[in-house]
Amino acid sequence: MTSTRPMVDMLLEQGHPVRAFVRQDDERAHSLRQAGAEVFVGDLLDIADVTAALKGCRRIYFSMSLSPYYTDAVSLMAAAARAQGDIEVFVNISEYEQSFMTFEKMTAPEEERRSRLGGLVTQWSPQQRAHWVAEQVLDWSGLPTVNVRAGMFVENPILTWLALAPLGNGELRLPFGHHRLAPIAGYDVAELCVKILLDPTPHISKSYELTGPELKDMHGFAEDYAAVLGRPVVYVPEDVETWNETYVDTALAAYPHIAEHLKTLTRLMGGGGYGSITDQLGTLLGRPPKTVRWALENHPGIRKPASA
């Protein structure tokens, strides 16, 4: 997850102990240890591992890569947390879509769903449904939960590594037409989650809908890429399904769950499904959120081509 490592670093820098749950004892785990974190190697789908990982911890931040087993993992973590009994906060990194995925809207007639979602989407991606179920499970669990419903990250593959090849030719090829977006910097979400973990009481049982600070169209995004890369970039709009076939299906053929989620996102954005912003992030942080340009400048996948 884009915001997880910055969170660990922020907490350690402030002198707080951190236990990081990792799947593999690899270079990233070694890096966490070097930074000062305790590393637990285990499987989020093994209740024994999850229970052992929680022992001695009272504040939980849960995130997991896009996975068909996402709801299983959240449910197991919630079960272990309930069994332990002394959890002070469960910070659940969720999705902005949950703010308008109410039961009533999800069960509305198809025509109404199409109208509400921009005309290109009638069903949510499996990952979006998993997040919806996860929020229900946490609500039923009675745990002191905070749902951090983050909008699309600037660091999302759609705006970064899937866009890199055309950017090499000075073109920002995306399927969003004239619609405007306000993606969020992963750093900001990390800082907010740290704030909640350190002082959870004011946030318990709340859900926050977070966006970036400014709605801008793709021509504005092209200006940001140009500024970061140090060369001209022009926006070239593409048909949504053509873009999905060219970029998503090609790059993620081995990962159908992830591919379906990204394709649903492009359809939502290409249909105008994200044309609003909230001021919750700035209010909660006490400062303006980071800009798209700042996030691109600090993204290694963008910096490397720029320096080359």
Tab-separated table of N, CA, C and O in Angstrom, residues 20-29 32-33 39-46 49-50 53 63-65 67 69 73:
chain	number	residue	atom	x	y	z
A	20	ALA	N	5.550	-4.652	12.124
A	20	ALA	CA	5.098	-4.741	10.740
A	20	ALA	C	4.837	-6.197	10.372
A	20	ALA	O	5.703	-7.063	10.552
A	21	PHE	N	3.631	-6.465	9.872
A	21	PHE	CA	3.251	-7.813	9.440
A	21	PHE	C	3.578	-7.925	7.958
A	21	PHE	O	3.027	-7.198	7.133
A	22	VAL	N	4.472	-8.843	7.586
A	22	VAL	CA	4.881	-9.002	6.187
A	22	VAL	C	4.672	-10.448	5.748
A	22	VAL	O	4.669	-11.373	6.574
A	23	ARG	N	4.512	-10.621	4.462
A	23	ARG	CA	4.283	-11.967	3.912
A	23	ARG	C	5.584	-12.720	3.692
A	23	ARG	O	5.652	-13.936	3.853
A	24	GLN	N	6.631	-11.997	3.303
A	24	GLN	CA	7.898	-12.641	2.993
A	24	GLN	C	9.045	-11.921	3.686
A	24	GLN	O	9.024	-10.695	3.812
A	25	ASP	N	10.035	-12.692	4.078
A	25	ASP	CA	11.225	-12.112	4.705
A	25	ASP	C	12.210	-11.749	3.599
A	25	ASP	O	13.174	-12.469	3.327
A	26	ASP	N	11.954	-10.618	2.971
A	26	ASP	CA	12.721	-10.210	1.792
A	26	ASP	C	13.434	-8.883	2.036
A	26	ASP	O	13.614	-8.466	3.187
A	27	GLU	N	13.831	-8.233	0.957
A	27	GLU	CA	14.566	-6.965	1.091
A	27	GLU	C	13.739	-5.903	1.794
A	27	GLU	O	14.266	-5.102	2.568
A	28	ARG	N	12.451	-5.878	1.520
A	28	ARG	CA	11.602	-4.877	2.170
A	28	ARG	C	11.510	-5.132	3.684
A	28	ARG	O	11.517	-4.197	4.476
A	29	ALA	N	11.432	-6.408	4.056
A	29	ALA	CA	11.422	-6.738	5.485
A	29	ALA	C	12.745	-6.335	6.140
A	29	ALA	O	12.763	-5.793	7.254
A	32	LEU	N	12.756	-2.659	6.738
A	32	LEU	CA	11.944	-2.295	7.904
A	32	LEU	C	12.709	-2.535	9.202
A	32	LEU	O	12.666	-1.715	10.123
A	33	ARG	N	13.402	-3.650	9.260
A	33	ARG	CA	14.203	-3.928	10.457
A	33	ARG	C	15.295	-2.883	10.641
A	33	ARG	O	15.548	-2.406	11.761
A	39	VAL	N	9.611	-6.951	12.869
A	39	VAL	CA	8.989	-7.551	11.699
A	39	VAL	C	8.435	-8.922	12.053
A	39	VAL	O	9.157	-9.779	12.579
A	40	PHE	N	7.150	-9.123	11.772
A	40	PHE	CA	6.499	-10.421	11.941
A	40	PHE	C	6.227	-10.988	10.556
A	40	PHE	O	5.529	-10.368	9.753
A	41	VAL	N	6.782	-12.156	10.280
A	41	VAL	CA	6.583	-12.803	8.985
A	41	VAL	C	5.473	-13.838	9.123
A	41	VAL	O	5.558	-14.752	9.953
A	42	GLY	N	4.416	-13.670	8.329
A	42	GLY	CA	3.301	-14.599	8.443
A	42	GLY	C	2.322	-14.441	7.299
A	42	GLY	O	2.572	-13.736	6.313
A	43	ASP	N	1.168	-15.086	7.462
A	43	ASP	CA	0.136	-15.130	6.428
A	43	ASP	C	-1.131	-14.500	6.998
A	43	ASP	O	-1.667	-14.966	8.018
A	44	LEU	N	-1.610	-13.445	6.342
A	44	LEU	CA	-2.823	-12.777	6.801
A	44	LEU	C	-4.052	-13.673	6.715
A	44	LEU	O	-5.104	-13.334	7.270
A	45	LEU	N	-3.940	-14.793	6.021
A	45	LEU	CA	-5.064	-15.723	5.895
A	45	LEU	C	-4.930	-16.910	6.847
A	45	LEU	O	-5.676	-17.886	6.732
A	46	ASP	N	-4.004	-16.832	7.792
A	46	ASP	CA	-3.806	-17.862	8.807
A	46	ASP	C	-4.123	-17.243	10.172
A	46	ASP	O	-3.393	-16.390	10.656
A	49	ASP	N	-1.330	-17.107	12.728
A	49	ASP	CA	-0.339	-16.067	12.470
A	49	ASP	C	-0.876	-14.696	12.872
A	49	ASP	O	-0.178	-13.892	13.504
A	50	VAL	N	-2.104	-14.421	12.489
A	50	VAL	CA	-2.694	-13.111	12.776
A	50	VAL	C	-2.783	-12.884	14.282
A	50	VAL	O	-2.450	-11.808	14.793
A	53	ALA	N	0.647	-12.247	15.697
A	53	ALA	CA	1.148	-10.928	15.299
A	53	ALA	C	0.556	-9.816	16.162
A	53	ALA	O	1.215	-8.811	16.440
A	63	SER	N	-3.972	-2.785	6.122
A	63	SER	CA	-4.013	-2.615	4.673
A	63	SER	C	-3.504	-3.895	4.050
A	63	SER	O	-2.760	-4.664	4.662
A	64	MET	N	-3.909	-4.136	2.832
A	64	MET	CA	-3.503	-5.340	2.113
A	64	MET	C	-3.535	-5.022	0.629
A	64	MET	O	-4.384	-4.252	0.159
A	65	SER	N	-2.621	-5.609	-0.114
A	65	SER	CA	-2.628	-5.430	-1.561
A	65	SER	C	-3.950	-5.939	-2.136
A	65	SER	O	-4.651	-6.749	-1.515
A	67	SER	N	-6.555	-8.101	-3.576
A	67	SER	CA	-6.548	-9.560	-3.482
A	67	SER	C	-7.970	-10.101	-3.480
A	67	SER	O	-8.872	-9.497	-2.881
A	69	TYR	N	-8.852	-12.363	-1.725
A	69	TYR	CA	-9.057	-12.812	-0.348
A	69	TYR	C	-9.037	-11.647	0.643
A	69	TYR	O	-8.838	-11.855	1.843
A	73	ALA	N	-9.133	-11.694	4.863
A	73	ALA	CA	-8.055	-11.185	5.714
A	73	ALA	C	-8.581	-10.183	6.742
A	73	ALA	O	-8.198	-10.230	7.919
